[in-house]
Amino acid sequence: MYYDVYLGGLMPRHLAKLSQKYGPIIRIAPDRVHVNDPEFYKRLFGPREDFIKAKYYYGNLGIAESIVTIQDVKAHRILRNSLNPFFTPQAALDQRPLILDEIKKLLITLRKRNRDTSLTDLQRILGQLFVNLTCRTLFGLHDMSKIDSLTIFDGISGWFASFNIALALPLIPKIALKLPDWLTARIVPGYLCILQNVRVCIEKCNARTKGSGTLTQYDNVFDMLQASEIGGHQFNETQLLHEAIELLAGGVLPTNTTASYAIYFILTNPQVLATLKMELAGIQKTADGIPICESSKDAPYLTAVVKETLRLRPAAGPGFLPRVVPSKGVFIGDTFIPGGTNISTSIFSVNTNPALFKDPLTFNPDRWLGRQSKDLEDWFVSFSKGPRMCLGKHIAMLSITSVLAAVFSNFELTLHETDEESMDWRDQTLLINRSHVMAFVKPINLPSSDTNIPRLKDPDSVILPDLFVSWASTPIQLNANYAVVAPEAETWFQEVCKHDEKTHQKYLKADFGYFAGTWAPDAEAPEYRTTIDYCNWIWAFDDPFDEGSMKGRPDLIKPEIENVLSVMSDNPQIFSPEEHPVMYTFQLIWQRILKASSSPQPLDNEDGQYLLQFRNLQKVQVNKVKMIMQSILIYI
């Protein structure tokens, strides 16, 4: 009680210290054992569900009938199966229009509030976004009037702040809920606010459903839950209410905490910020300036930043997550734990285990990139593991990365009174930081058509081989986006590859922006940008073979070709800009090309048709490219 209640949630860190002193198995109460052992974590949260959730913990959170707290394995399986269709990777992508809509509102809000540099409670504003997004996906709401998003966010935060007291003294909240509302609000802060707003959401959802008649297909989570019978299991009114509260809270607080901590970690690590800025500059954006990040392949470094944030600050629950030992008992090494014992381990202890993570308390996104990342994926447990793992992990990752990409692409942020002390964390069932992230927010001016970079205006005449006359001797038509897009592409490529001034000038004189602009005069800005980036990349990739360090060196050439093949494979190796900037740019370009290709088609041999297809970045024949590269490998 001292570490959980009086100190406000420091027990996980205290147990980590005790484990260093006394070993991995610690008895913390007559019927409670805590284990600091990553391998046992896999057993405890394994697929067989031998260890059921502990009633003393999950039965005292005030939402005993939700998917998170329910103890009965069969009932949980029925409930999870009914919800699964709404939380698949594809279902998350289907929600992207809603995510983009809420991000647009966020950008407008931040720009209005920050016409000049001004101080902003970023965590609270992001909380409003995640409340809106969760209500819209959970209840199918498009009209958010009568829903006070900021009040809901404050209510959820206050409610979880009281959880440790509820767990230590479970009678208090049970009695409090029977008292007059004004007194309940003081004892269990936030709960009544959440309850009232969830009921409003349910009423609006029901009104929408009645207005549309009988639903034959459920377009939101609550419609599915309200179906009279799902898998032979009837949901009563209490279950529906508890499930709605749990899904709302679970969709808001962990995502908000993760996004807020990610902002803090990015801004306190200048190299991380610089690398992220470079990656975002190379990602296609919507007309509203929102980067298009539909998967980890679109923004591998940003994804690594979010995963590293989740490793150090597992927002969905850093602490106990206790289970009950099966009646036959269990051996942990040579130690026997009898059946019926409440047993726990923690995500925090796995995430900071030095045997798994080098320098475990250091924020290092690069650990999730490159070859070593594949070994670590098995230990990415911040969403838990097994049948009881976080249901919303896919939409959480998509929404967090989308929000961060939009914020850092459109604003310059400077932290204010936000430091290691203010961001110290507590375990209150979910992970909570002590104070909100505060920052000065300044909009980034969008690039104009004016640029100081010298551009090729009137190209010299040249004598062309006959092969090129048919398509190059006609009057030149230049892409209208040349003046804006070409400088952006050149600056980005220089920053990613860390070119010195001499090399940068060489690329400027080559002017691949002009070259690509005559190739693709009618292309939209995103496709035109990809063509420029590809031209810059192919020169950087090819030059070492012809004139540089790899000339006549098959031992060096072979690994580079294998790297290219890996990027184009179904299970690509992820490169970081620090480890291999040239291959890093290729993996970003390749993802854009794949998206632009509706389906793989063979390329015709006719030069005109080939150029037309390449210009539009359409119908790239992936297998043919791979075959050519593999043939080169055999030759080498």
XYZ file of C-alpha atoms in Angstrom:
636
model
C 0.000 0.000 0.000
C 2.879 2.376 0.765
C 4.318 2.275 -2.768
C 0.955 2.065 -4.549
C -1.146 4.522 -2.539
C 1.096 6.827 -0.510
C 3.779 7.146 -3.222
C 1.183 6.982 -5.983
C 2.248 3.933 -7.990
C 5.973 3.222 -7.602
C 5.624 -0.499 -6.867
C 6.897 -1.805 -10.267
C 10.180 0.060 -9.890
C 10.505 -0.992 -6.251
C 10.015 -4.648 -7.215
C 12.666 -4.305 -9.928
C 15.148 -3.216 -7.249
C 14.097 -6.060 -4.948
C 14.625 -8.558 -7.770
C 18.196 -7.373 -8.203
C 18.797 -7.991 -4.500
C 16.793 -11.157 -3.768
C 16.348 -12.871 -7.129
C 13.514 -13.194 -9.656
C 10.831 -14.659 -7.321
C 9.545 -12.393 -4.544
C 6.704 -13.049 -2.120
C 4.939 -9.717 -1.625
C 1.910 -10.920 0.398
C 0.750 -14.194 2.005
C -0.976 -15.256 -1.221
C 0.894 -13.110 -3.775
C 4.143 -13.788 -5.622
C 5.864 -11.529 -8.140
C 8.224 -12.976 -10.761
C 10.835 -11.027 -12.696
C 11.620 -13.512 -15.473
C 10.958 -12.844 -19.193
C 10.561 -16.535 -20.001
C 7.918 -16.915 -17.306
C 6.123 -13.894 -18.765
C 5.530 -15.952 -21.913
C 4.080 -18.804 -19.850
C 1.863 -16.532 -17.789
C 0.395 -14.835 -20.856
C 0.583 -17.840 -23.162
C -2.099 -19.044 -25.577
C -3.481 -21.792 -23.306
C -4.959 -19.384 -20.735
C -4.092 -21.687 -17.836
C -3.665 -18.661 -15.579
C -6.969 -16.817 -15.166
C -7.175 -13.178 -14.112
C -7.047 -12.497 -10.364
C -10.374 -11.445 -8.881
C -8.864 -9.303 -6.104
C -7.426 -7.030 -8.799
C -9.753 -7.063 -11.808
C -12.905 -7.364 -9.729
C -12.257 -4.063 -7.959
C -11.762 -1.734 -10.919
C -15.433 -0.801 -11.222
C -15.884 -2.410 -14.676
C -16.032 -6.098 -13.811
C -17.963 -7.101 -16.955
C -15.624 -5.709 -19.632
C -13.274 -7.533 -21.995
C -10.269 -6.437 -19.912
C -11.594 -7.409 -16.486
C -13.795 -10.445 -17.157
C -12.334 -13.598 -15.583
C -14.314 -16.409 -17.186
C -12.229 -17.761 -20.083
C -15.171 -18.935 -22.204
C -17.102 -15.706 -21.720
C -13.990 -13.732 -22.647
C -13.489 -15.790 -25.786
C -17.067 -15.123 -26.900
C -16.718 -11.428 -26.185
C -13.367 -11.131 -27.931
C -14.556 -13.048 -30.985
C -17.463 -10.651 -31.319
C -15.139 -7.639 -31.218
C -12.244 -9.001 -33.292
C -13.607 -7.904 -36.712
C -13.354 -4.268 -35.632
C -9.721 -4.489 -34.504
C -7.905 -6.257 -37.339
C -5.098 -4.485 -39.266
C -7.481 -3.919 -42.181
C -10.184 -2.577 -39.857
C -7.648 -0.071 -38.538
C -6.879 1.083 -42.092
C -10.608 1.409 -42.740
C -10.720 3.954 -39.906
C -8.010 6.080 -41.512
C -10.492 8.635 -42.971
C -11.753 9.280 -39.424
C -8.183 9.587 -38.144
C -7.320 12.074 -40.904
C -10.480 14.061 -40.213
C -9.612 14.413 -36.528
C -5.992 15.286 -37.361
C -7.214 18.064 -39.681
C -9.182 19.504 -36.769
C -6.099 19.225 -34.555
C -3.932 21.119 -37.050
C -6.563 23.846 -37.415
C -6.846 24.155 -33.628
C -3.095 24.402 -33.152
C -2.720 26.967 -35.944
C -5.530 29.129 -34.577
C -4.104 29.023 -31.081
C -0.585 29.623 -32.275
C -0.576 32.341 -34.900
C 2.468 33.464 -32.976
C 4.552 31.120 -30.841
C 2.461 30.334 -27.759
C 2.348 27.882 -24.878
C 0.105 24.843 -25.335
C -0.944 21.902 -23.182
C -0.244 19.385 -25.929
C -1.284 16.378 -23.880
C -4.767 17.759 -23.214
C -5.324 18.809 -26.827
C -4.222 15.372 -28.012
C -6.559 13.895 -25.403
C -9.463 15.678 -27.072
C -8.483 14.171 -30.421
C -8.300 10.630 -29.037
C -11.664 11.025 -27.265
C -13.300 12.159 -30.518
C -11.676 9.385 -32.505
C -12.611 6.680 -29.990
C -16.226 7.864 -29.711
C -16.577 7.924 -33.476
C -15.159 4.430 -33.971
C -16.832 2.932 -30.905
C -20.321 4.403 -31.319
C -20.327 5.396 -34.992
C -20.898 9.039 -34.051
C -20.416 11.784 -36.618
C -22.167 14.465 -34.609
C -20.034 15.112 -31.523
C -22.296 17.850 -30.179
C -23.382 17.292 -26.576
C -20.171 15.280 -26.117
C -17.652 17.282 -24.086
C -14.407 15.676 -25.228
C -12.079 17.606 -22.931
C -14.272 16.878 -19.912
C -14.286 13.172 -20.818
C -10.489 13.182 -21.093
C -10.128 14.909 -17.727
C -12.635 12.461 -16.236
C -10.778 9.394 -17.497
C -7.486 10.775 -16.158
C -9.016 11.489 -12.753
C -10.732 8.123 -12.580
C -7.549 6.127 -13.188
C -5.708 8.264 -10.645
C -8.005 6.732 -7.998
C -7.484 3.085 -9.022
C -4.669 2.326 -6.579
C -6.874 3.399 -3.679
C -9.704 1.240 -5.021
C -7.400 -1.782 -5.194
C -6.003 -1.240 -1.699
C -9.366 -0.364 -0.099
C -12.011 -1.900 -2.390
C -14.940 -1.061 -0.114
C -14.436 2.681 -0.574
C -15.459 2.943 -4.258
C -18.270 0.417 -3.792
C -19.750 2.527 -1.017
C -19.010 5.760 -2.882
C -21.106 4.713 -5.868
C -24.159 4.448 -3.596
C -23.746 7.968 -2.203
C -25.155 11.231 -3.606
C -23.494 12.235 -6.862
C -21.675 15.252 -5.423
C -20.011 13.046 -2.807
C -19.264 10.230 -5.260
C -17.533 12.742 -7.512
C -15.165 13.669 -4.683
C -14.340 10.081 -3.685
C -14.126 8.571 -7.189
C -13.199 11.560 -9.371
C -14.097 11.332 -13.024
C -16.270 8.218 -12.895
C -19.658 9.966 -12.962
C -18.490 12.226 -15.773
C -17.501 9.211 -17.851
C -20.718 7.389 -17.002
C -22.906 10.337 -18.011
C -21.088 10.940 -21.292
C -21.037 7.251 -22.214
C -24.803 7.114 -21.684
C -25.192 10.113 -24.001
C -23.053 8.320 -26.594
C -25.181 5.185 -26.265
C -28.380 7.217 -26.678
C -27.028 8.914 -29.814
C -25.903 5.549 -31.174
C -29.318 4.008 -30.503
C -31.093 6.960 -32.097
C -28.963 6.600 -35.214
C -29.625 2.850 -35.336
C -33.393 3.283 -34.978
C -33.390 5.908 -37.683
C -31.763 3.546 -40.147
C -33.996 0.568 -39.462
C -32.716 -2.938 -38.896
C -28.972 -3.179 -39.369
C -27.781 -6.088 -41.456
C -24.119 -5.140 -41.066
C -22.635 -3.608 -37.942
C -20.654 -0.474 -38.767
C -19.322 0.180 -35.273
C -18.383 -1.725 -32.135
C -21.444 -0.858 -30.099
C -23.865 -1.976 -32.806
C -22.201 -5.367 -32.691
C -22.377 -5.587 -28.910
C -26.031 -4.598 -28.872
C -27.016 -7.412 -31.197
C -29.513 -9.588 -29.374
C -27.304 -12.642 -29.518
C -23.673 -13.098 -30.488
C -22.256 -16.592 -30.412
C -25.026 -17.710 -28.088
C -24.034 -15.182 -25.433
C -26.467 -12.451 -24.398
C -25.082 -9.079 -23.309
C -27.094 -7.371 -20.604
C -27.313 -3.621 -20.017
C -24.587 -3.630 -17.351
C -22.169 -5.474 -19.613
C -22.844 -3.077 -22.465
C -22.233 -0.075 -20.234
C -19.069 -1.530 -18.705
C -17.737 -2.542 -22.109
C -18.357 0.923 -23.520
C -16.589 2.568 -20.562
C -13.614 0.211 -20.798
C -13.220 0.566 -24.571
C -13.508 4.344 -24.328
C -10.943 4.614 -21.535
C -8.649 2.072 -23.187
C -8.845 3.875 -26.516
C -8.066 7.284 -25.037
C -5.597 7.204 -22.164
C -2.873 4.770 -23.362
C -2.742 6.291 -26.856
C -2.620 9.803 -25.430
C 0.094 8.892 -22.932
C 2.191 7.190 -25.617
C 1.879 10.089 -28.070
C 2.751 12.572 -25.311
C 5.801 10.630 -24.141
C 6.929 10.209 -27.760
C 6.851 13.999 -28.194
C 8.880 14.378 -25.008
C 11.479 11.787 -26.034
C 11.788 13.213 -29.552
C 12.291 16.772 -28.331
C 14.839 15.774 -25.682
C 16.920 13.798 -28.201
C 18.104 16.191 -30.953
C 19.468 13.425 -33.184
C 16.145 11.581 -33.019
C 14.321 14.788 -33.967
C 16.662 15.440 -36.894
C 16.345 11.880 -38.214
C 12.565 11.949 -37.861
C 12.361 15.273 -39.713
C 14.356 13.790 -42.574
C 12.055 10.794 -42.813
C 8.894 12.905 -42.708
C 10.236 15.177 -45.438
C 10.432 12.154 -47.734
C 6.876 10.906 -47.122
C 3.990 11.796 -49.418
C 1.409 14.096 -47.856
C -2.251 14.872 -48.318
C -3.427 18.280 -49.519
C -3.744 19.238 -45.835
C -0.070 18.520 -45.177
C -0.666 15.229 -43.353
C 1.941 12.530 -44.102
C 0.465 9.312 -45.449
C 1.561 6.629 -42.962
C -0.557 3.544 -43.496
C 1.986 1.012 -42.270
C 5.356 0.755 -40.564
C 6.974 0.481 -44.007
C 5.860 4.023 -44.843
C 7.687 5.500 -41.852
C 10.067 2.921 -40.339
C 11.948 5.388 -38.153
C 8.766 6.954 -36.766
C 7.444 3.457 -36.031
C 10.704 2.687 -34.223
C 10.294 5.874 -32.166
C 6.795 4.821 -31.089
C 7.915 1.263 -30.259
C 10.829 2.553 -28.206
C 8.442 4.902 -26.387
C 6.156 1.965 -25.621
C 9.127 -0.063 -24.404
C 10.194 2.557 -21.861
C 6.665 3.733 -21.045
C 4.233 0.816 -21.570
C 1.096 2.910 -21.276
C -1.382 0.017 -21.301
C -0.120 -1.314 -17.974
C 3.453 -1.343 -16.655
C 2.668 -3.101 -13.393
C 1.255 -6.331 -12.011
C -1.463 -7.721 -14.296
C -1.922 -10.598 -11.788
C -3.153 -14.082 -12.599
C -4.078 -17.140 -10.494
C -1.870 -20.247 -10.492
C -3.803 -23.346 -11.732
C -4.863 -25.886 -9.107
C -1.986 -28.255 -9.943
C 0.570 -25.553 -9.157
C 3.549 -24.493 -11.239
C 7.334 -24.788 -11.122
C 9.442 -21.713 -11.839
C 12.875 -23.206 -12.140
C 13.248 -25.270 -8.969
C 10.669 -23.247 -7.038
C 7.150 -24.672 -6.711
C 4.240 -22.206 -6.505
C 1.034 -23.855 -5.180
C -2.296 -23.595 -6.962
C -4.523 -20.662 -6.063
C -1.599 -18.284 -5.503
C -1.951 -14.838 -7.042
C 1.073 -14.476 -9.280
C 2.260 -11.531 -11.325
C 5.006 -10.258 -13.550
C 5.270 -6.912 -15.293
C 5.754 -5.488 -18.754
C 8.169 -2.954 -17.278
C 10.487 -5.698 -16.003
C 10.597 -7.366 -19.434
C 11.068 -4.082 -21.278
C 14.027 -3.037 -19.124
C 15.735 -6.414 -18.843
C 19.431 -5.850 -19.716
C 19.737 -9.388 -21.078
C 17.191 -8.465 -23.759
C 17.836 -4.775 -24.351
C 21.277 -3.195 -24.377
C 21.345 -0.026 -22.227
C 17.695 -0.703 -21.330
C 16.952 2.720 -19.823
C 18.315 4.615 -22.850
C 15.886 5.879 -25.487
C 17.262 4.382 -28.694
C 14.827 3.901 -31.618
C 17.615 2.404 -33.742
C 17.356 -0.835 -31.763
C 14.099 -1.517 -33.673
C 15.800 -1.092 -37.066
C 18.264 -3.254 -38.925
C 19.049 -6.916 -38.471
C 18.967 -6.917 -34.670
C 15.331 -5.773 -34.633
C 14.026 -9.189 -35.689
C 15.353 -10.756 -32.488
C 13.717 -8.057 -30.367
C 10.263 -8.346 -31.936
C 9.562 -11.450 -29.865
C 10.074 -9.328 -26.750
C 7.878 -6.433 -27.791
C 5.297 -7.010 -25.056
C 3.976 -3.488 -24.457
C 0.566 -4.570 -25.780
C 0.911 -7.776 -23.709
C 0.810 -11.259 -25.268
C -1.589 -14.136 -25.764
C -5.401 -14.164 -25.989
C -5.714 -11.283 -23.505
C -3.364 -8.922 -25.334
C -4.537 -5.412 -26.181
C -7.354 -5.614 -28.701
C -6.748 -2.164 -30.188
C -3.009 -2.344 -30.874
C -3.349 -1.872 -34.654
C -5.537 1.213 -34.539
C -3.447 2.551 -31.638
C -0.214 2.316 -33.646
C -1.849 3.818 -36.733
C -3.419 6.740 -34.875
C -0.293 7.507 -32.811
C 2.074 7.466 -35.799
C -0.364 9.499 -37.907
C -0.737 12.157 -35.211
C 2.999 12.433 -34.558
C 3.791 12.615 -38.274
C 1.272 15.421 -38.762
C 2.424 17.419 -35.732
C 6.149 17.260 -36.496
C 5.574 17.960 -40.206
C 3.598 21.117 -39.521
C 4.966 22.606 -36.298
C 8.182 23.454 -34.507
C 7.876 22.430 -30.844
C 9.857 23.634 -27.841
C 9.240 22.047 -24.438
C 8.303 24.307 -21.529
C 8.705 23.174 -17.916
C 8.566 19.598 -19.166
C 11.542 17.589 -17.995
C 12.525 14.270 -16.457
C 10.899 15.187 -13.147
C 7.589 16.368 -14.582
C 7.453 13.321 -16.878
C 8.166 10.831 -14.094
C 5.664 7.994 -14.385
C 3.367 6.150 -11.993
C 1.570 2.817 -12.250
C -2.135 3.504 -11.794
C -3.228 0.354 -13.646
C -2.379 2.354 -16.754
C 0.857 4.316 -16.890
C 0.371 7.986 -15.960
C 2.909 10.811 -16.168
C 3.103 13.313 -13.313
C 2.438 16.451 -15.401
C 1.193 17.155 -18.891
C 3.533 17.844 -21.804
C 3.713 21.622 -22.249
C 5.322 23.184 -25.311
C 5.610 26.319 -27.375
C 4.109 25.519 -30.766
C 5.059 27.433 -33.897
C 3.568 26.631 -37.326
C 6.067 25.779 -40.046
C 5.686 27.934 -43.137
C 4.913 25.846 -46.183
C 7.460 26.112 -49.005
C 6.711 28.663 -51.712
C 7.672 28.652 -55.361
C 10.522 31.079 -54.613
C 13.861 29.424 -53.961
C 17.471 30.513 -53.702
C 18.721 27.247 -55.153
C 19.996 27.885 -58.693
C 17.832 26.081 -61.243
C 18.533 25.155 -64.839
C 16.427 27.579 -66.888
C 17.664 27.185 -70.456
C 19.392 23.839 -70.983
C 22.173 23.726 -73.551
C 21.632 21.920 -76.821
C 23.130 18.469 -77.024
C 23.582 15.839 -79.735
C 21.381 12.865 -78.903
C 21.799 9.252 -80.004
C 19.164 8.126 -82.482
C 17.553 5.975 -79.791
C 16.458 9.053 -77.842
C 15.487 11.386 -80.687
C 11.950 10.032 -80.984
C 10.985 11.121 -77.511
C 13.501 13.831 -76.588
C 13.560 16.026 -79.712
C 10.034 17.295 -79.202
C 9.469 20.645 -77.443
C 10.197 20.345 -73.733
C 7.241 20.454 -71.376
C 8.260 20.861 -67.732
C 6.242 19.702 -64.739
C 4.444 22.651 -63.119
C 5.601 21.501 -59.656
C 9.285 21.795 -60.563
C 10.053 25.026 -58.667
C 8.660 23.720 -55.371
C 9.101 19.946 -55.428
C 12.627 19.722 -56.871
C 14.297 21.827 -54.124
C 12.410 19.858 -51.464
C 13.636 16.566 -52.925
C 17.246 17.717 -53.250
C 17.376 19.138 -49.724
C 15.862 15.971 -48.266
C 18.283 13.691 -50.121
C 21.278 15.770 -49.027
C 20.186 15.647 -45.376
C 19.486 11.915 -45.352
C 22.734 10.975 -47.109
C 24.730 13.640 -45.228
C 26.349 14.918 -48.414
C 29.068 17.503 -48.059
C 28.713 20.749 -49.997
C 30.790 19.525 -52.945
C 28.645 16.415 -53.393
C 25.463 18.428 -52.937
C 26.519 20.838 -55.684
C 27.171 17.869 -57.968
C 23.581 16.702 -57.497
C 22.256 20.232 -58.015
C 24.107 20.508 -61.319
C 22.759 17.126 -62.403
C 19.299 18.587 -61.702
C 17.304 15.381 -61.647
C 14.270 17.498 -60.802
C 14.441 18.993 -64.281
C 15.151 15.600 -65.813
C 12.158 14.022 -64.055
C 10.016 17.083 -64.795
C 10.435 16.561 -68.533
C 9.850 12.855 -68.103
C 6.613 13.363 -66.229
C 5.223 16.801 -67.140
C 1.658 15.886 -66.150
C 2.409 13.992 -62.936
C 0.941 15.183 -59.655
C 3.360 16.437 -57.011
C 3.641 13.124 -55.025
C 4.399 11.019 -58.134
C 6.784 13.668 -59.474
C 8.586 13.766 -56.111
C 9.004 9.984 -56.121
C 10.505 10.117 -59.621
C 13.084 12.704 -58.497
C 13.923 10.717 -55.367
C 14.360 7.575 -57.450
C 16.743 9.341 -59.855
C 18.807 10.710 -56.974
C 18.880 7.293 -55.325
C 19.908 5.368 -58.430
C 22.858 7.723 -58.948
C 23.946 7.345 -55.315
C 23.520 3.573 -55.535
C 25.208 3.139 -58.918
C 28.114 5.563 -58.567
C 30.229 3.400 -56.193
C 29.975 0.499 -58.670
C 31.298 2.588 -61.582
C 33.803 4.954 -60.019
C 33.887 4.441 -56.282
C 34.837 1.992 -53.574
C 32.997 -1.003 -55.096
C 34.538 -0.868 -58.564
C 35.899 -4.349 -59.298
C 34.933 -5.589 -55.816
C 32.370 -8.434 -56.065
C 32.733 -9.022 -52.316
C 31.277 -5.550 -51.717
C 28.805 -5.556 -54.595
C 27.042 -8.765 -53.565
C 25.864 -7.520 -50.116
C 24.516 -4.320 -51.692
C 22.465 -6.238 -54.237
C 21.219 -8.521 -51.457
C 20.137 -5.409 -49.564
C 18.133 -4.213 -52.579
C 16.495 -7.628 -52.905
C 15.661 -7.593 -49.215
C 13.873 -4.248 -49.515
C 11.785 -5.648 -52.391
C 10.952 -8.902 -50.581
C 7.754 -9.725 -48.711
C 9.656 -9.690 -45.421
C 12.063 -6.795 -45.916
C 14.992 -5.883 -43.747
C 14.442 -2.421 -42.264
C 17.340 0.002 -42.705
C 17.949 3.064 -40.567
C 19.234 6.372 -41.972
C 22.240 6.126 -39.676
C 23.178 2.565 -40.640
C 22.680 2.791 -44.410
C 21.244 6.097 -45.714
C 21.239 5.075 -49.390
C 19.300 1.858 -48.729
C 17.047 3.728 -46.280
C 15.985 6.114 -49.065
C 15.352 3.183 -51.383
C 13.031 1.440 -48.917
C 10.923 4.617 -48.629
C 10.840 5.064 -52.420
C 9.997 1.390 -52.946
C 6.991 1.607 -50.655
C 5.674 4.545 -52.678
C 6.186 2.664 -55.939
C 4.337 -0.380 -54.592
C 1.400 1.786 -53.547
C 1.279 3.423 -56.975
C 1.248 0.018 -58.677
C -2.300 -1.295 -58.818
C -1.006 -4.767 -59.725
C 2.310 -6.203 -60.970
C 2.410 -6.333 -64.784
C 5.265 -7.152 -67.169
C 6.982 -4.250 -68.880
C 6.908 -4.118 -72.662
C 10.199 -4.005 -74.488
C 9.238 -0.954 -76.554
C 11.103 2.041 -75.197
C 8.141 4.392 -75.432
C 5.844 2.086 -73.487
C 8.550 1.457 -70.897
C 9.101 5.163 -70.327
C 5.389 5.848 -70.130
C 4.919 3.182 -67.486
C 7.937 4.298 -65.481
C 6.870 7.932 -65.698
C 3.518 7.197 -64.104
C 5.024 4.767 -61.576
C 2.452 2.221 -62.675
C 2.551 -1.542 -63.116
C 6.085 -2.161 -61.879
C 7.085 -5.780 -62.461
C 8.582 -6.665 -59.106
C 9.438 -10.253 -59.975
C 11.307 -9.249 -63.110
C 13.456 -6.793 -61.186
C 14.202 -9.473 -58.603
C 15.112 -11.975 -61.304
C 17.595 -9.555 -62.872
C 19.184 -8.786 -59.505
C 19.420 -12.473 -58.646
C 21.052 -13.161 -62.015
C 23.689 -10.563 -61.206
C 24.311 -12.309 -57.884
C 24.833 -15.632 -59.637
C 27.256 -13.988 -62.051
C 29.202 -12.450 -59.158
